[in-house]
XYZ file of N, CA and C in Angstrom:
387
model
N 24.628 -90.257 77.564
C 25.450 -90.310 78.748
C 26.723 -91.085 78.485
N 27.791 -90.565 79.011
C 29.072 -91.237 78.856
C 29.213 -92.308 79.917
N 29.892 -93.396 79.531
C 30.126 -94.412 80.552
C 31.081 -93.870 81.612
N 30.847 -94.283 82.759
C 31.635 -93.824 83.893
C 33.016 -94.484 83.878
N 34.095 -93.641 84.039
C 35.446 -94.177 84.060
C 35.708 -94.812 85.414
N 36.414 -95.932 85.341
C 36.707 -96.639 86.588
C 37.947 -96.064 87.243
N 37.940 -96.016 88.511
C 39.118 -95.611 89.278
C 40.129 -96.746 89.223
N 41.435 -96.434 89.058
C 42.427 -97.492 89.081
C 42.472 -98.155 90.449
N 42.701 -99.418 90.416
C 42.772 -100.199 91.646
C 44.055 -99.836 92.392
N 43.995 -99.479 93.660
C 45.200 -99.127 94.417
C 46.223 -100.254 94.454
N 45.761 -101.498 94.341
C 46.692 -102.627 94.369
C 47.574 -102.653 93.127
N 47.079 -102.166 91.979
C 47.897 -102.165 90.760
C 48.795 -100.930 90.694
N 48.433 -99.863 91.388
C 49.256 -98.662 91.393
C 50.492 -98.830 92.270
N 50.405 -99.559 93.334
C 51.510 -99.696 94.291
C 52.769 -100.288 93.653
N 52.692 -101.394 92.887
C 53.923 -101.920 92.275
C 54.545 -100.956 91.264
N 53.732 -100.237 90.514
C 54.266 -99.270 89.563
C 55.000 -98.148 90.279
N 54.443 -97.676 91.374
C 55.085 -96.633 92.154
C 56.408 -97.130 92.740
N 56.446 -98.360 93.201
C 57.664 -98.925 93.789
C 58.773 -99.033 92.742
N 58.418 -99.456 91.536
C 59.408 -99.569 90.464
C 59.935 -98.175 90.101
N 59.037 -97.216 89.962
C 59.453 -95.855 89.627
C 60.340 -95.269 90.729
N 60.013 -95.531 91.968
C 60.817 -95.021 93.085
C 62.210 -95.645 93.082
N 62.307 -96.954 92.834
C 63.623 -97.610 92.785
C 64.481 -97.055 91.657
N 63.863 -96.850 90.493
C 64.610 -96.299 89.360
C 65.091 -94.880 89.655
N 64.263 -94.091 90.290
C 64.655 -92.724 90.635
C 65.821 -92.727 91.614
N 65.769 -93.576 92.616
C 66.859 -93.670 93.590
C 68.140 -94.122 92.896
N 68.048 -95.101 92.020
C 69.212 -95.596 91.287
C 69.838 -94.473 90.457
N 69.030 -93.732 89.703
C 69.546 -92.644 88.870
C 70.183 -91.538 89.712
N 69.592 -91.235 90.853
C 70.166 -90.219 91.734
C 71.526 -90.664 92.275
N 71.659 -91.932 92.606
C 72.945 -92.441 93.091
C 74.008 -92.374 91.994
N 73.659 -92.752 90.765
C 74.629 -92.694 89.672
C 75.042 -91.250 89.392
N 74.089 -90.328 89.398
C 74.386 -88.925 89.170
C 75.316 -88.392 90.261
N 75.072 -88.762 91.500
C 75.932 -88.356 92.612
C 77.354 -88.890 92.410
N 77.474 -90.148 91.969
C 78.796 -90.730 91.729
C 79.540 -89.993 90.618
N 78.843 -89.662 89.529
C 79.463 -88.952 88.416
C 79.903 -87.561 88.853
N 79.051 -86.849 89.563
C 79.405 -85.503 90.004
C 80.557 -85.529 90.999
N 80.603 -86.508 91.853
C 81.694 -86.625 92.819
C 83.009 -86.863 92.089
N 82.989 -87.683 91.045
C 84.190 -87.978 90.273
C 84.662 -86.760 89.489
N 83.776 -86.102 88.775
C 84.153 -84.999 87.899
C 84.477 -83.720 88.651
N 83.957 -83.565 89.846
C 84.177 -82.349 90.613
C 85.657 -82.155 90.926
N 86.393 -83.243 91.079
C 87.788 -83.165 91.458
C 88.735 -83.331 90.272
N 88.204 -83.358 89.073
C 89.040 -83.556 87.889
C 89.451 -82.191 87.346
N 90.729 -81.885 87.458
C 91.261 -80.603 87.013
C 92.525 -80.856 86.208
N 92.636 -80.196 85.077
C 93.864 -80.242 84.293
C 94.299 -78.802 84.024
N 95.559 -78.538 84.261
C 96.121 -77.224 84.015
C 97.207 -77.377 82.954
N 97.031 -76.695 81.823
C 98.001 -76.759 80.728
C 98.744 -75.431 80.701
N 100.058 -75.505 80.889
C 100.895 -74.310 80.910
C 101.842 -74.342 79.706
N 101.798 -73.280 78.903
C 102.677 -73.160 77.739
C 103.740 -72.107 78.023
N 104.986 -72.478 77.814
C 106.091 -71.518 77.851
C 106.768 -71.576 76.494
N 107.793 -70.760 76.310
C 108.505 -70.784 75.031
C 109.181 -72.128 74.789
N 109.543 -72.829 75.862
C 110.274 -74.092 75.723
C 109.438 -75.342 75.981
N 108.419 -75.254 76.847
C 107.739 -76.463 77.316
C 106.217 -76.344 77.270
N 105.587 -77.509 77.289
C 104.148 -77.654 77.535
C 104.053 -78.521 78.785
N 103.455 -77.992 79.834
C 103.327 -78.753 81.076
C 101.849 -79.000 81.357
N 101.513 -80.241 81.631
C 100.137 -80.624 81.943
C 100.115 -81.149 83.366
N 99.393 -80.458 84.238
C 99.191 -80.900 85.619
C 97.787 -81.464 85.708
N 97.676 -82.729 86.094
C 96.383 -83.396 86.202
C 96.154 -83.780 87.649
N 94.980 -83.458 88.157
C 94.646 -83.765 89.543
C 93.417 -84.664 89.595
N 93.400 -85.723 88.797
C 92.241 -86.621 88.745
C 92.258 -87.579 89.923
N 93.122 -88.549 89.914
C 93.184 -89.548 90.974
C 94.364 -89.282 91.896
N 95.100 -88.302 91.612
C 96.292 -87.942 92.352
C 96.908 -86.803 91.582
N 98.112 -86.464 91.869
C 98.748 -85.389 91.118
C 99.726 -85.985 90.132
N 99.576 -85.603 88.892
C 100.461 -86.057 87.834
C 100.875 -84.825 87.032
N 102.162 -84.707 86.775
C 102.667 -83.600 85.983
C 103.509 -84.176 84.847
N 103.191 -83.768 83.610
C 103.914 -84.243 82.437
C 104.409 -83.006 81.687
N 105.677 -83.046 81.275
C 106.268 -81.927 80.544
C 106.730 -82.424 79.173
N 106.313 -81.703 78.131
C 106.742 -81.981 76.772
C 107.545 -80.785 76.278
N 108.574 -81.015 75.448
C 109.213 -79.869 74.801
C 108.229 -79.269 73.796
N 108.141 -77.948 73.750
C 107.170 -77.306 72.865
C 107.546 -77.494 71.402
N 108.819 -77.368 71.092
C 109.251 -77.562 69.704
C 109.226 -79.064 69.402
N 108.485 -79.435 68.415
C 108.348 -80.843 68.059
C 107.069 -81.461 68.598
N 106.285 -80.707 69.372
C 105.023 -81.235 69.914
C 103.914 -81.110 68.871
N 102.938 -82.001 68.984
C 101.776 -81.998 68.106
C 100.517 -82.096 68.938
N 99.451 -81.479 68.441
C 98.129 -81.592 69.056
C 97.259 -82.337 68.064
N 96.704 -83.464 68.492
C 95.882 -84.287 67.590
C 94.542 -84.579 68.243
N 93.493 -84.383 67.472
C 92.151 -84.781 67.881
C 91.806 -85.994 67.044
N 91.853 -87.164 67.645
C 91.628 -88.423 66.918
C 90.143 -88.687 66.750
N 89.823 -89.469 65.742
C 88.449 -89.912 65.538
C 88.098 -90.924 66.622
N 86.905 -90.797 67.169
C 86.467 -91.701 68.229
C 86.276 -93.109 67.686
N 86.529 -94.104 68.532
C 86.363 -95.503 68.133
C 84.890 -95.850 67.925
N 84.010 -95.111 68.574
C 82.573 -95.366 68.489
C 81.863 -94.020 68.501
N 80.698 -93.910 67.871
C 79.956 -92.641 67.924
C 79.524 -92.265 69.350
N 79.493 -93.241 70.226
C 79.086 -92.980 71.606
C 80.249 -92.518 72.484
N 81.467 -92.610 71.977
C 82.656 -92.227 72.742
C 83.146 -90.861 72.280
N 83.748 -90.084 73.172
C 84.297 -88.793 72.751
C 85.594 -88.961 71.967
N 85.929 -87.957 71.172
C 87.180 -87.970 70.410
C 88.339 -87.676 71.356
N 89.357 -88.532 71.407
C 90.480 -88.256 72.302
C 91.344 -87.108 71.773
N 91.694 -86.191 72.658
C 92.576 -85.073 72.345
C 93.944 -85.386 72.932
N 94.951 -85.501 72.066
C 96.283 -85.918 72.492
C 97.302 -84.816 72.256
N 98.231 -84.704 73.201
C 99.441 -83.910 72.998
C 100.555 -84.925 72.865
N 101.296 -84.831 71.745
C 102.310 -85.839 71.434
C 103.648 -85.158 71.183
N 104.718 -85.825 71.613
C 106.048 -85.322 71.356
C 107.062 -86.424 71.574
N 107.934 -86.641 70.609
C 109.043 -87.581 70.706
C 108.614 -88.974 71.186
N 107.547 -89.487 70.610
C 107.102 -90.841 70.921
C 106.244 -90.973 72.154
N 106.010 -89.890 72.881
C 105.160 -89.924 74.068
C 103.888 -89.138 73.786
N 102.801 -89.544 74.431
C 101.549 -88.804 74.254
C 100.759 -88.821 75.558
N 99.866 -87.849 75.674
C 99.005 -87.740 76.845
C 97.653 -87.224 76.387
N 96.585 -87.873 76.842
C 95.241 -87.400 76.521
C 94.858 -86.318 77.514
N 94.321 -85.224 77.000
C 93.854 -84.126 77.839
C 92.386 -83.853 77.532
N 91.698 -83.255 78.492
C 90.312 -82.842 78.281
C 89.315 -83.969 78.174
N 89.596 -85.112 78.770
C 88.681 -86.256 78.652
C 87.335 -85.986 79.317
N 87.272 -85.036 80.226
C 86.044 -84.723 80.948
C 85.219 -83.640 80.255
N 85.737 -83.085 79.151
C 85.042 -82.026 78.423
C 84.022 -82.595 77.446
N 83.020 -81.783 77.114
C 82.076 -82.161 76.065
C 82.786 -82.061 74.721
N 82.234 -82.688 73.710
C 82.880 -82.769 72.395
C 83.184 -81.387 71.811
N 82.238 -80.470 71.855
C 82.490 -79.146 71.270
C 83.557 -78.376 72.067
N 83.602 -78.571 73.376
C 84.648 -77.938 74.184
C 86.020 -78.531 73.850
N 86.045 -79.837 73.631
C 87.301 -80.510 73.293
C 87.816 -80.025 71.932
N 86.916 -79.844 70.975
C 87.317 -79.340 69.652
C 87.858 -77.909 69.751
N 87.212 -77.072 70.541
C 87.673 -75.694 70.716
C 89.048 -75.665 71.393
N 89.242 -76.512 72.404
C 90.543 -76.588 73.070
C 91.614 -77.062 72.100
N 91.294 -78.047 71.284
C 92.255 -78.551 70.301
C 92.688 -77.439 69.352
N 91.753 -76.635 68.899
C 92.089 -75.546 67.974
C 92.963 -74.496 68.656
N 92.650 -74.141 69.891
C 93.465 -73.158 70.617
C 94.876 -73.690 70.858
N 94.969 -74.963 71.222
C 96.289 -75.544 71.456
C 97.091 -75.632 70.156
N 96.441 -75.970 69.053
C 97.137 -76.041 67.759
C 97.734 -74.681 67.383
N 96.947 -73.617 67.593
C 97.454 -72.276 67.278
C 98.630 -71.913 68.180
N 98.572 -72.283 69.452
C 99.631 -71.920 70.399
C 100.882 -72.777 70.233
N 100.691 -74.074 69.969
C 101.826 -74.988 69.874
C 102.446 -74.934 68.492
N 101.641 -74.794 67.467
C 102.157 -74.762 66.098
C 102.347 -76.161 65.541
N 102.976 -76.220 64.369
C 103.264 -77.513 63.748
C 104.511 -78.103 64.373
N 104.875 -79.293 63.905
C 106.020 -79.995 64.461
C 107.299 -79.176 64.330
N 107.464 -78.491 63.223
C 108.723 -77.802 62.968
C 108.681 -76.300 63.299
N 107.659 -75.852 64.005
C 107.578 -74.443 64.356
C 107.083 -74.245 65.776
N 107.418 -73.132 66.359
C 106.932 -72.750 67.680
C 106.527 -71.294 67.611
N 105.250 -71.008 67.325
C 104.841 -69.609 67.179
C 105.038 -68.854 68.495
N 105.288 -67.550 68.419
C 105.467 -66.782 69.654
C 104.184 -66.765 70.458
N 104.332 -66.818 71.775
C 103.169 -66.773 72.652
C 102.722 -65.330 72.830
N 101.411 -65.124 72.849
C 100.866 -63.772 73.029
C 101.018 -63.339 74.477
N 101.414 -62.112 74.692
C 101.441 -61.460 75.986
C 102.328 -62.074 76.958
């Protein structure tokens, strides 16, 4: 015969349930805060033959225009493995980080597309279509 298993004491289960419930509520609140912040984060990058315009609607409306000729697209190495790589558009001593809300692989893909469209410092490839 097997020894009979004891039922857990309800008094010891209650504190564990309370801790788990508090942690769940905390995580739900943080997730709600993150989703509320990211839901309104929009960046629109417009390329013309002469300019690169970045419209950002994060905390307000910000519009930055760079001349296309002489602009560079740089994906810098992250300062920490836990931080994303900053994607910068640079021109004539000014720079702006774009795509900070994107995942790393999305940021790399955007960097490659922008590099092809913007070209090197001394060139401006024709825009398609």
